[in-house]
Structures are given as C-alpha cells and as structure tokens.
Short mmCIF file of C-alpha atoms in Angstrom, two decimals:
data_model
loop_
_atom_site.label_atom_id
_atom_site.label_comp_id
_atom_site.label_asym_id
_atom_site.label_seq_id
_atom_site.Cartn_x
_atom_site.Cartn_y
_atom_site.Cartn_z
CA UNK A 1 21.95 -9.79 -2.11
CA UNK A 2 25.50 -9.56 -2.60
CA UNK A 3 28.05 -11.78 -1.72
CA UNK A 4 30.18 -9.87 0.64
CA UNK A 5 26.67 -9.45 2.61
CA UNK A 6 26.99 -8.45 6.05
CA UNK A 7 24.28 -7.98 8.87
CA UNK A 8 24.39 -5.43 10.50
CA UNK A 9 24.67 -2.19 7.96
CA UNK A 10 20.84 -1.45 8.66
CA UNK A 11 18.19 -2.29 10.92
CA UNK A 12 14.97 -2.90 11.30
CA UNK A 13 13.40 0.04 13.73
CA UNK A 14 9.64 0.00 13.13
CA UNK A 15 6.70 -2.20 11.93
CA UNK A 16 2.90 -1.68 11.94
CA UNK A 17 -0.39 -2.80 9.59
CA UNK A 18 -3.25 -0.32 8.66
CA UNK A 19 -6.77 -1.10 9.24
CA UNK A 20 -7.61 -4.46 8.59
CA UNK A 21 -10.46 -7.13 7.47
CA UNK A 22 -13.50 -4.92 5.24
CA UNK A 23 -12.74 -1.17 5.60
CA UNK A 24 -15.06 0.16 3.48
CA UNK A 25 -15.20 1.23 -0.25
CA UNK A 26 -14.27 5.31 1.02
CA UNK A 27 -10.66 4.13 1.28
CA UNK A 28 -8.02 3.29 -1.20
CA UNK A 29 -4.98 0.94 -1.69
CA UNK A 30 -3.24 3.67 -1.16
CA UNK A 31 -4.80 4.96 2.14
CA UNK A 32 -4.40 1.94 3.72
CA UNK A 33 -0.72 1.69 2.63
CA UNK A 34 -0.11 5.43 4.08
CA UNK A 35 -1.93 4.79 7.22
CA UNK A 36 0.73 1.34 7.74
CA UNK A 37 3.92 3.55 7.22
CA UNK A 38 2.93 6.48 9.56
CA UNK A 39 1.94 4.10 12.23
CA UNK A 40 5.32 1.80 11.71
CA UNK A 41 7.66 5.47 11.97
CA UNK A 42 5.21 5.91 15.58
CA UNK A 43 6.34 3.05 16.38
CA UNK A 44 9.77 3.95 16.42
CA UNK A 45 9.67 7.53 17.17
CA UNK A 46 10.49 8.74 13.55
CA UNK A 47 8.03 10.72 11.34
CA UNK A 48 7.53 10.82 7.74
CA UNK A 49 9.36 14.17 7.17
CA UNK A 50 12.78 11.44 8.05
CA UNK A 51 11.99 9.36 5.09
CA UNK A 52 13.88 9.01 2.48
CA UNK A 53 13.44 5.59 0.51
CA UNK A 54 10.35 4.29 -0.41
CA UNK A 55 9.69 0.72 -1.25
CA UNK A 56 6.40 -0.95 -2.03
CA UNK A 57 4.22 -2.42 -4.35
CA UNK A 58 0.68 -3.66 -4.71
CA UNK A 59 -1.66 -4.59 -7.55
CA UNK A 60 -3.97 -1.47 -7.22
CA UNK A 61 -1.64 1.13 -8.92
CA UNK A 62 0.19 0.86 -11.85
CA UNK A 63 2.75 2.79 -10.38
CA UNK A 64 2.88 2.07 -6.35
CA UNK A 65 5.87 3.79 -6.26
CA UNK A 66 5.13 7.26 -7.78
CA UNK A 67 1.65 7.26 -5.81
CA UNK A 68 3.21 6.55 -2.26
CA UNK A 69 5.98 9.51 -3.02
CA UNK A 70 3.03 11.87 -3.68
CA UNK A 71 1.23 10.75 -1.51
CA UNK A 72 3.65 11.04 1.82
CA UNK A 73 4.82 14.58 -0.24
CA UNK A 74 8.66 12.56 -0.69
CA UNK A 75 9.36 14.10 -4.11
CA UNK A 76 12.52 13.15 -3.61
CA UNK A 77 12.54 9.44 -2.47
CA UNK A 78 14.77 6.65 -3.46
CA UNK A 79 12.09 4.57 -5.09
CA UNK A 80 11.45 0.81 -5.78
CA UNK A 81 8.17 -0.72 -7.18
CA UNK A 82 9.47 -3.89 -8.23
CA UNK A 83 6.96 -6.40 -7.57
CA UNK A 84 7.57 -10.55 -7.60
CA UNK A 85 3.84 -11.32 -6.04
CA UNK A 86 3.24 -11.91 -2.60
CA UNK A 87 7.15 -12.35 -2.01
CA UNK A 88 7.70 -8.79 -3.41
CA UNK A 89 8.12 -7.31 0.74
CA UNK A 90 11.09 -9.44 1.45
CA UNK A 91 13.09 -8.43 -1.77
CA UNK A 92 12.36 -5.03 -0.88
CA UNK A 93 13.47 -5.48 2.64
CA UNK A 94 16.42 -7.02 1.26
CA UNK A 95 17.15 -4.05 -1.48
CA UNK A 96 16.39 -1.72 1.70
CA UNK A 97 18.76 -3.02 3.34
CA UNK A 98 21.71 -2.94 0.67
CA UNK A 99 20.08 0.76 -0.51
CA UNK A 100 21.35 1.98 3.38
CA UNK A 101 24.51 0.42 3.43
CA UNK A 102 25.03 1.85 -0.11
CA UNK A 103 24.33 5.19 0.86
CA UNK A 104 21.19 5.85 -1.11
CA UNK A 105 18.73 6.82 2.00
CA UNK A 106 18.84 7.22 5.37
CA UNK A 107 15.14 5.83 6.32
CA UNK A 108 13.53 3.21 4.18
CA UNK A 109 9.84 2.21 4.40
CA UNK A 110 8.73 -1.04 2.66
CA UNK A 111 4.83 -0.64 2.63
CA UNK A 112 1.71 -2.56 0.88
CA UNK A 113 -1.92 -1.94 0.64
CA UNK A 114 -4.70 -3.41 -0.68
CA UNK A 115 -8.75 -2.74 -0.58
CA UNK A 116 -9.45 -6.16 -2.31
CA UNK A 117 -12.30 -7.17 -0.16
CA UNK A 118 -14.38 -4.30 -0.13
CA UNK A 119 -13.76 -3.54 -3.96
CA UNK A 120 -13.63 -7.40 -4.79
CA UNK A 121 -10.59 -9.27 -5.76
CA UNK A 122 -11.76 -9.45 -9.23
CA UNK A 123 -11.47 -5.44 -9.83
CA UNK A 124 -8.13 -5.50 -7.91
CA UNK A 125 -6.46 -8.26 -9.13
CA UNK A 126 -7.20 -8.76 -12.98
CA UNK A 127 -5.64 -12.20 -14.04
CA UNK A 128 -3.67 -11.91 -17.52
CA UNK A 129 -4.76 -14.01 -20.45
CA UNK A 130 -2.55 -17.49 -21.30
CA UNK A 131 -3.54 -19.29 -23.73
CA UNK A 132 -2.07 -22.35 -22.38
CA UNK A 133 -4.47 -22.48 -19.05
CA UNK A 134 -7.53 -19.71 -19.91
CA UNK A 135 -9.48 -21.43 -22.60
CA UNK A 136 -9.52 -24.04 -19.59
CA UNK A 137 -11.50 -22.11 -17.24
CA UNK A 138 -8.79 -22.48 -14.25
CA UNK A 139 -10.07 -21.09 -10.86
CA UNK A 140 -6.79 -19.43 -10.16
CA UNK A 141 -5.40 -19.27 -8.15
CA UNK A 142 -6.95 -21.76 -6.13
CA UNK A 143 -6.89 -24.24 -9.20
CA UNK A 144 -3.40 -24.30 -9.26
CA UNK A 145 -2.59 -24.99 -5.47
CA UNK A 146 -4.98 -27.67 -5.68
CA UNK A 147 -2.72 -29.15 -8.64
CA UNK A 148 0.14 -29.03 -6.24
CA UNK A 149 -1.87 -30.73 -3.04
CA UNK A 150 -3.12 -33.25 -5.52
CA UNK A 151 0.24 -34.36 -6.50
CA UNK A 152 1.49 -34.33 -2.85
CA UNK A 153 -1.10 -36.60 -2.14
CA UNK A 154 -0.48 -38.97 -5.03
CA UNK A 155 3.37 -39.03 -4.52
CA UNK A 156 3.68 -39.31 -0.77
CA UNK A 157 0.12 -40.02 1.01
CA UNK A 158 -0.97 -37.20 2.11
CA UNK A 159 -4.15 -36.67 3.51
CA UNK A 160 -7.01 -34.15 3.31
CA UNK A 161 -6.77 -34.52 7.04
CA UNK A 162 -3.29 -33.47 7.44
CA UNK A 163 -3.89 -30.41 5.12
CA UNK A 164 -6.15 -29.84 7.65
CA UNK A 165 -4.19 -29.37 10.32
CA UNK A 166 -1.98 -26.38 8.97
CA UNK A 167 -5.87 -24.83 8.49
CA UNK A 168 -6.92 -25.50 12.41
CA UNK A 169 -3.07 -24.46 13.74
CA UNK A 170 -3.29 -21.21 12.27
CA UNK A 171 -6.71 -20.52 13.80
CA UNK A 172 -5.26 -21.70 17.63
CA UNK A 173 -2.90 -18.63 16.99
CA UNK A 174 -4.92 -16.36 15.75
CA UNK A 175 -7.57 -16.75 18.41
CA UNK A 176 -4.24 -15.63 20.65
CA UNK A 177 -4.16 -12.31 18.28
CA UNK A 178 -6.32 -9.50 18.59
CA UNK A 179 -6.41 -8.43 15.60
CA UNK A 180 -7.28 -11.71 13.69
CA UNK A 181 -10.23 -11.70 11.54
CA UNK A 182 -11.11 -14.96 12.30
CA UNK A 183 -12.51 -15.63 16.10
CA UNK A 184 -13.94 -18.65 16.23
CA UNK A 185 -12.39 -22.45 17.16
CA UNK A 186 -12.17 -24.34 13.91
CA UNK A 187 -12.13 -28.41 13.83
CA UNK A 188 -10.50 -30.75 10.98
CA UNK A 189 -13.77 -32.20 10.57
CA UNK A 190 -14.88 -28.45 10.07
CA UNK A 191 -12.08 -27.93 7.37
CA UNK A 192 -13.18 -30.91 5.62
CA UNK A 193 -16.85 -30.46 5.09
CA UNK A 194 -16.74 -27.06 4.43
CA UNK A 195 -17.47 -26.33 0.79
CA UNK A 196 -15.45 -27.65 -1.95
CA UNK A 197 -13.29 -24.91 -3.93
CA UNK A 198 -10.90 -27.26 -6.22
CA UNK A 199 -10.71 -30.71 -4.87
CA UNK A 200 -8.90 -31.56 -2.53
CA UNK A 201 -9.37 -27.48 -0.61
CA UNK A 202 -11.69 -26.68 0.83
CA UNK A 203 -12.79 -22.83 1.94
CA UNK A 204 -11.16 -23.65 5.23
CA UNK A 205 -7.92 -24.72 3.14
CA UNK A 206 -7.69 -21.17 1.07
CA UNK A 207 -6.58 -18.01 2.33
CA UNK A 208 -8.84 -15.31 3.98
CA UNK A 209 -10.07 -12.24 1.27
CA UNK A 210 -9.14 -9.00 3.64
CA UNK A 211 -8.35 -5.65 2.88
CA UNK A 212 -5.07 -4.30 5.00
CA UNK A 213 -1.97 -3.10 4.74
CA UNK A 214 1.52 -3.28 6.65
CA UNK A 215 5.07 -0.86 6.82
CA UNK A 216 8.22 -1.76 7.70
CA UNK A 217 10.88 1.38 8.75
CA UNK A 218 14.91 0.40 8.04
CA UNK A 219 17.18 2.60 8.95
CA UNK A 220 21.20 3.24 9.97
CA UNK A 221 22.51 1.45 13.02
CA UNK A 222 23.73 4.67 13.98
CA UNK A 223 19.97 6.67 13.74
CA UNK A 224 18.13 3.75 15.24
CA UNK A 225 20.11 4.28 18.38
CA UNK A 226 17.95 6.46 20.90
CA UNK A 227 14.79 5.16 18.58
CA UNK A 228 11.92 3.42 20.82
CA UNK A 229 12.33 0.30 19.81
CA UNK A 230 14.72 -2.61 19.84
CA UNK A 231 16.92 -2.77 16.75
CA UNK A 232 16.08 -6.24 14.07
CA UNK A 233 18.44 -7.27 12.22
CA UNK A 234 18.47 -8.65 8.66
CA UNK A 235 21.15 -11.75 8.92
CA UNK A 236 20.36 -13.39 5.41
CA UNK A 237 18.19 -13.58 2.55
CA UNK A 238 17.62 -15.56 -0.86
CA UNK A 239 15.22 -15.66 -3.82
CA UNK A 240 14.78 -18.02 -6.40
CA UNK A 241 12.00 -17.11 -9.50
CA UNK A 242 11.28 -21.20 -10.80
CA UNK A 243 8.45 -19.95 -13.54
CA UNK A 244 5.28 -17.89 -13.69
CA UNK A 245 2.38 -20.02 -14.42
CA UNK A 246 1.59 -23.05 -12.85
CA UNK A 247 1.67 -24.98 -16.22
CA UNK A 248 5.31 -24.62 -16.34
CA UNK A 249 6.27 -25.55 -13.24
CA UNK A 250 9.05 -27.43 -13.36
CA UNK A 251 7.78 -29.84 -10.40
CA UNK A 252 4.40 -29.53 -8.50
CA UNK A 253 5.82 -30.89 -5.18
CA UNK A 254 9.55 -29.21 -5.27
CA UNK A 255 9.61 -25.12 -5.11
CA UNK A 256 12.08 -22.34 -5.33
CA UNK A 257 12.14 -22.49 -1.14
CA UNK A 258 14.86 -24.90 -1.22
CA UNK A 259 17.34 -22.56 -3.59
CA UNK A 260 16.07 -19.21 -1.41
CA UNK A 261 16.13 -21.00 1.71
CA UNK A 262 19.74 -22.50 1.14
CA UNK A 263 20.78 -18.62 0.31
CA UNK A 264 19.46 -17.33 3.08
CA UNK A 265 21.04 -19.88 5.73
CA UNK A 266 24.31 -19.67 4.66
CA UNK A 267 24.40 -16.06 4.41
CA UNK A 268 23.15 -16.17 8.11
CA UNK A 269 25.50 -18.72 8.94
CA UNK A 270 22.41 -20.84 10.29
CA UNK A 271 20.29 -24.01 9.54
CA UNK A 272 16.76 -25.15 10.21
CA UNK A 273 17.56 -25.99 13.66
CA UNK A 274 18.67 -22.63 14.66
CA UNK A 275 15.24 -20.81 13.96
CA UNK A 276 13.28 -20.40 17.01
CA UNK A 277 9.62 -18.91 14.68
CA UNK A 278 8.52 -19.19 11.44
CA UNK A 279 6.27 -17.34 8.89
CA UNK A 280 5.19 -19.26 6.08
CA UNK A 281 2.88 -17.91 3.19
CA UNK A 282 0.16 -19.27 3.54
CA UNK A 283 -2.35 -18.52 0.88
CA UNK A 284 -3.48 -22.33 1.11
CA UNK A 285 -2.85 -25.23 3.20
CA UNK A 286 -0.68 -26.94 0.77
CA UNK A 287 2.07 -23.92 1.02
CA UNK A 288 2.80 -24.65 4.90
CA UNK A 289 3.42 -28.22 4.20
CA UNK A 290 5.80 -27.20 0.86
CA UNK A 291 7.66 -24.86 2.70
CA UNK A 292 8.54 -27.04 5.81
CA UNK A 293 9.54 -29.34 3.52
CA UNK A 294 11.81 -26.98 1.10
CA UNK A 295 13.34 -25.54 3.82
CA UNK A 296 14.40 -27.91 5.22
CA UNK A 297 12.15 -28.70 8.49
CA UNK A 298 11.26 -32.01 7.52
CA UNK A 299 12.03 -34.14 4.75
CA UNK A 300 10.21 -34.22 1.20
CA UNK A 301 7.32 -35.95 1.80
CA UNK A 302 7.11 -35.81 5.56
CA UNK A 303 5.37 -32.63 5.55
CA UNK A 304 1.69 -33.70 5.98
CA UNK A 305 2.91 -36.21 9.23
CA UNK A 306 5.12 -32.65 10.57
CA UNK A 307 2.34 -30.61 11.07
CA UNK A 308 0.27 -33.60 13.04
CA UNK A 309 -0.32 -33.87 16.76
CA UNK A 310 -0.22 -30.02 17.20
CA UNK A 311 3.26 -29.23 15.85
CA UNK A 312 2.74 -26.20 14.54
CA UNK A 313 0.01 -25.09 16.64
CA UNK A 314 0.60 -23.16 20.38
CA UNK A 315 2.89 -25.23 22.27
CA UNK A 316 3.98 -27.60 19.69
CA UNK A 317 7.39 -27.80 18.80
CA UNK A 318 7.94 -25.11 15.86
CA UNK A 319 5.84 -22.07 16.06
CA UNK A 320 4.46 -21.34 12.73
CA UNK A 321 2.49 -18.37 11.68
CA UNK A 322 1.93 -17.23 14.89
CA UNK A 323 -0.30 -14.12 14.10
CA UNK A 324 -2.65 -16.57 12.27
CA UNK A 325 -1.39 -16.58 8.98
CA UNK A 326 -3.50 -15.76 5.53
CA UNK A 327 -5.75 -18.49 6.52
CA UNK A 328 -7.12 -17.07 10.05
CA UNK A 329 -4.97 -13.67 10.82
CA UNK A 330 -5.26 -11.43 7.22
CA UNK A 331 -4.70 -11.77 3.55
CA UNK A 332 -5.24 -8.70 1.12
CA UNK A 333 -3.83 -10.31 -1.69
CA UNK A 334 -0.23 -9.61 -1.26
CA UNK A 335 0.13 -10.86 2.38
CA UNK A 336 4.46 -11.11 2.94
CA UNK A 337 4.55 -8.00 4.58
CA UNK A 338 2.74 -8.86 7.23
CA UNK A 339 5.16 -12.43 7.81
CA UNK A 340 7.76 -9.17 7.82
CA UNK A 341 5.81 -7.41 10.69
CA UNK A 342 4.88 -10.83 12.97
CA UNK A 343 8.71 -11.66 12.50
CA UNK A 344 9.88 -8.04 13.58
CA UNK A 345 7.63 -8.64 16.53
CA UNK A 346 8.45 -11.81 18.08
CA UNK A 347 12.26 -10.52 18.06
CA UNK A 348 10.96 -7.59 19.87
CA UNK A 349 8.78 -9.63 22.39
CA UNK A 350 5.65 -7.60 21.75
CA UNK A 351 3.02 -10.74 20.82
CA UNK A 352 1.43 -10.95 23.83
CA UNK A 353 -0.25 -14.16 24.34
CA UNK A 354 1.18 -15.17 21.51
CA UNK A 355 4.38 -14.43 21.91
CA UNK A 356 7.22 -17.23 21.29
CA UNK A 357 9.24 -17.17 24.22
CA UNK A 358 13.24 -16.13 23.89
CA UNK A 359 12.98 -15.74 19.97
CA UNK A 360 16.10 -14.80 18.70
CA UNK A 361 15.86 -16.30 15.47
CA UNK A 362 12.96 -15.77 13.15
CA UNK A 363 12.48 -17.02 9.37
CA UNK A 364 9.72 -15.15 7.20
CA UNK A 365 9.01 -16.82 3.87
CA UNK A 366 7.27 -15.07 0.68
CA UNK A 367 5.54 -16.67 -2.01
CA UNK A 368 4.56 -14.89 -4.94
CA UNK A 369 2.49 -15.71 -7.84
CA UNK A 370 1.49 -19.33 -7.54
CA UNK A 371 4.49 -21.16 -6.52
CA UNK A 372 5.96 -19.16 -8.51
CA UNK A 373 8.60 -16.18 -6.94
CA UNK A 374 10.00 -17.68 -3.36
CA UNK A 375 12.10 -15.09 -0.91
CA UNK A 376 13.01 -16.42 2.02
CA UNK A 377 14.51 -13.71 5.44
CA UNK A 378 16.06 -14.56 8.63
CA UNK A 379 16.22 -11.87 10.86
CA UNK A 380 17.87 -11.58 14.61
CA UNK A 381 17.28 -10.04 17.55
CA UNK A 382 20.58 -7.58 18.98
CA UNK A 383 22.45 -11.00 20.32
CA UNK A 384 22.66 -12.32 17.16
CA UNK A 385 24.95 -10.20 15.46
#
C-alpha cells in the first residue's frame, strides 16, 4: 500500500463462504465463488446490481476475473485477477481498499472458489515443471514444508510433538464451529501415528482437501452507513514475495512474515501485543509455528514451546485460527480468504461459541505458494480508528 496510507477510506461491510467440504462434481469453481459473494452482499444488505469492483482469483480459470464479471453480468467492473497463492485475498483486500479511496468503484467484492476435492487437486491445481526439484519426484507441496519442519527441528529442537499441538488446537476450535469439516476430538498421540506423508508430517500435520469458497464486500464509509452490519476496518497491511520454489529459499526457518508483518504494524501503529486474534495459514503445522515466530509472537526458535500447554487452543492465551484453520475448519487450495472472513467476524462478534471476547484487534496472515508470497492484515473494529 502506499505510504500516506490511512484507515479509514473504506470498510469492510460484508463477509460470507459458499458451500463447503465435497459439493459435488455438478458445481464449478466458479459457482461456488458466485454463491460466496451473493451471500457476503446479504449479509450486509447490498445486492449484486451495487457492485462495481471485482477482485478474485483461483487456480480453476485462467482468467478468474473475466469469468466472475460474466458471470455476476458486471460488464463493467473494475477488475483484478492478480494472484500471489494462497496470500492472493489479502493483496486484493488491500488493492480494494486503495481502488475505493481512489475512486475506481464504489462496492468491491474480493471472492475465491475452488471444487478441488470433488474434481481432485491434481486436475485443479497442475504443478509447473522445474528442472531443479521435478526430476526429484518432490511431493509438493507437502515435500517442501516438511524441508522447513525438518530444519526447525535440527536448528532449535523442535519436536514432532509440539508440531502437534498447532494440529490438536485447531481441532478444539473447530469442534466450537459449525461449519468445520472436521468433528471429531483429535489427540497428539493421534497426530503422530497417523500415516506418514514426508517425514516429520503426518496427515494430521497437512491441511484438509475441501472444496469452498468465501467473499468479502468493501465499500465507502459513507454507503456502509445504514448497511446491516458493523463497519471493519483495514488499519495496515504488508507483503513481502522472498522466492517461488522452495529450492531457492533464501532460509528454511526465516520467511517473508517478518518484512509483511513489520509493514503492516507500523502502518497500524500497533505491535504483537496489541492483537487480541489471529489467523495464520495454516496449510501445515510447521506454518503456525513460522508465523508466530516471524511476527513477532515469540522469538525465533521459541515457536514449538509457544504453542504448548494449550496456548493457542480455547482459553489459552492467544487465540489462533479460531474457525479451525486449513487443518480442521476448510482448505480448497487457496484458503486466505477465509482467515479474511473469521477475522471480519470476530470484530463483529458473530462466532458464537467461538467467539474471542472484546476483539478489537485482529491479524489475518496469507501464505502463498510454499513459503513463498507472505501478506499479512490487521483490521479493527469502529473504536479503533
């Protein structure tokens, strides 16, 4: 974002997902993308016939943007497709944002969609040839977050049973969420004996496979007032791109979090300490831990003793991933929107029994690629700006 960023010039006014888990090979990417943005304008009181910015992405159409204009019938949409991976949901919230102020549109929608379980990730998400890693036989991405764990462990101690932890956490909260795929109590012993994917994860450490999809609706201060919902505000934001396969990154154990993260606080105005709930990407165990360390919740290294003793689980000390995260909740492929969505909730106080008590503050943290593209949002509640 710019450096004379402001909050403030937009707000966040709706948020919903589509369908989730296995819907069914009868509906598409873009269905499930379609049926996310109408319900997150419901949820405001706004209708598709208001919107006029469209930004989305998702690895099932060459040209997201294009499709979701025709789709909705928005011929005349300010448009933006640009995709960074998983992280791609806060740029766009972020570009939203700045496209408002600017003038540009009126009523953004940020919006993914994905049908990777029922069509299999393997027709939805071709991986690209490098001829650095593929004559290798990597099991990516898995392969490479297991590179990352591995070094973790060798550098600072960490355990298989402390990896474990971020995997049982997530499924505390999303036994608290309704809509959570997964339903069932989950042990570390569990974690740990569940079948081997690339040592040291486990299934239990690795992301769900879902289908889904998830809409965000920004708009002017001005039109959100007399909207049904309580107005979100973006407060800061940062990104930081550190390479695009794992072979070249630059350091297995050190991310792009700390650069987006250090953007995004300053533009807030805010540290660690102010954030009252956090989303973290977490495709596999390994991320949690890397992220609470980049950003600066614990030092490097500390990350696998953090998440101990119920930390990050319900009643701990630091809420994290409170819907469940990609490891219990959802996780079609692309999964920050819905660390977008959880976020937008908590400020509004609409988690039920999950629901953080007086959250103000709330940090949502993409990853996209593998390690690869990190965005890091803070967004407010209406006393914070």
């Amino acid at each position: 974002m710019n450096a004379d960023f402001r909050p403030g010039r937009a707000v966040v006014a709706g948020a919903a997902e589509s369908d989730l888990g296995a819907v069914g090979e009868a509906y598409s990417a873009m269905d499930l993308m379609a049926q996310a943005v109408y319900r997150a304008l419901d949820d405001c009181g706004l209708s598709a016939r208001d919107v006029d910015g469209l930004f989305c992405a998702t690895t099932q159409s060459r040209l997201a943007g294009l499709a979701l204009a025709e789709y909705l019938n928005l011929p005349e949409a300010y448009i933006d497709s640009t995709s960074t991976g998983g992280s791609s949901f806060m740029g766009h919230l972020a570009r939203a944002e700045a496209a408002i102020a600017a003038g540009l549109c009126e009523v953004a929608v940020v919006a993914y969609g994905s049908t990777q379980r029922s069509l299999g990730r393997k027709n939805t998400s071709r991986p690209e040839w490098n001829p650095y890693e593929s004559p290798f036989k990597p099991f990516l991405p898995a392969t490479a977050y297991a590179m990352a764990a591995a070094r973790h462990m060798h550098e600072f101690g960490t355990t298989r049973e402390q990896l474990a932890e971020v995997a049982v956490a997530a499924r505390q909260w999303a036994l608290l969420n309704p809509a959570a795929w997964e339903r069932e109590p989950l042990t570390v012993d569990e974690v740990l004996s569940s079948r081997m994917v690339s040592y040291p994860l486990t299934i239990r450490d690795c992301c769900l496979v879902s289908d889904g999809g998830g809409a965000v609706v920004l708009t002017t201060p001005a039109r959100a007032r007399g909207l049904r919902t309580a107005p979100v505000y973006l407060l800061g934001s940062g990104h930081c791109t550190t390479h695009l396969t794992i072979s070249n990154m630059p350091d297995l154990v050190n991310t792009g979090a700390r650069v987006s993260g250090s953007i995004a606080y300053a533009q807030a105005g805010l540290t660690s300490s102010d954030i009252d709930v956090v989303g973290l990407y977490d495709a596999f165990t390994i991320n949690t831990i890397l992220f609470l360390e980049d950003l600066g919740f614990c030092a490097k290294g500390e990350g696998g003793a953090f998440v101990g003793n119920g930390r990050i689980a319900p009643g701990g000390r630091l809420p994290v991933n409170t819907n469940g995260g990609g490891l219990s909740y959802c996780h079609p492929g692309m999964y920050g929107i819905f660390l977008l969505i959880e976020a937008i909730r908590q400020l509004r106080g609409d988690c039920g029994e999950r629901q953080v008590q007086g959250a103000e503050v709330a940090l949502a943290h993409g990853n996209g690629g593998v390690l690869s593209s990190q965005y890091t949002v803070i967004l407010g509640g209406p006393s914070t700006v």
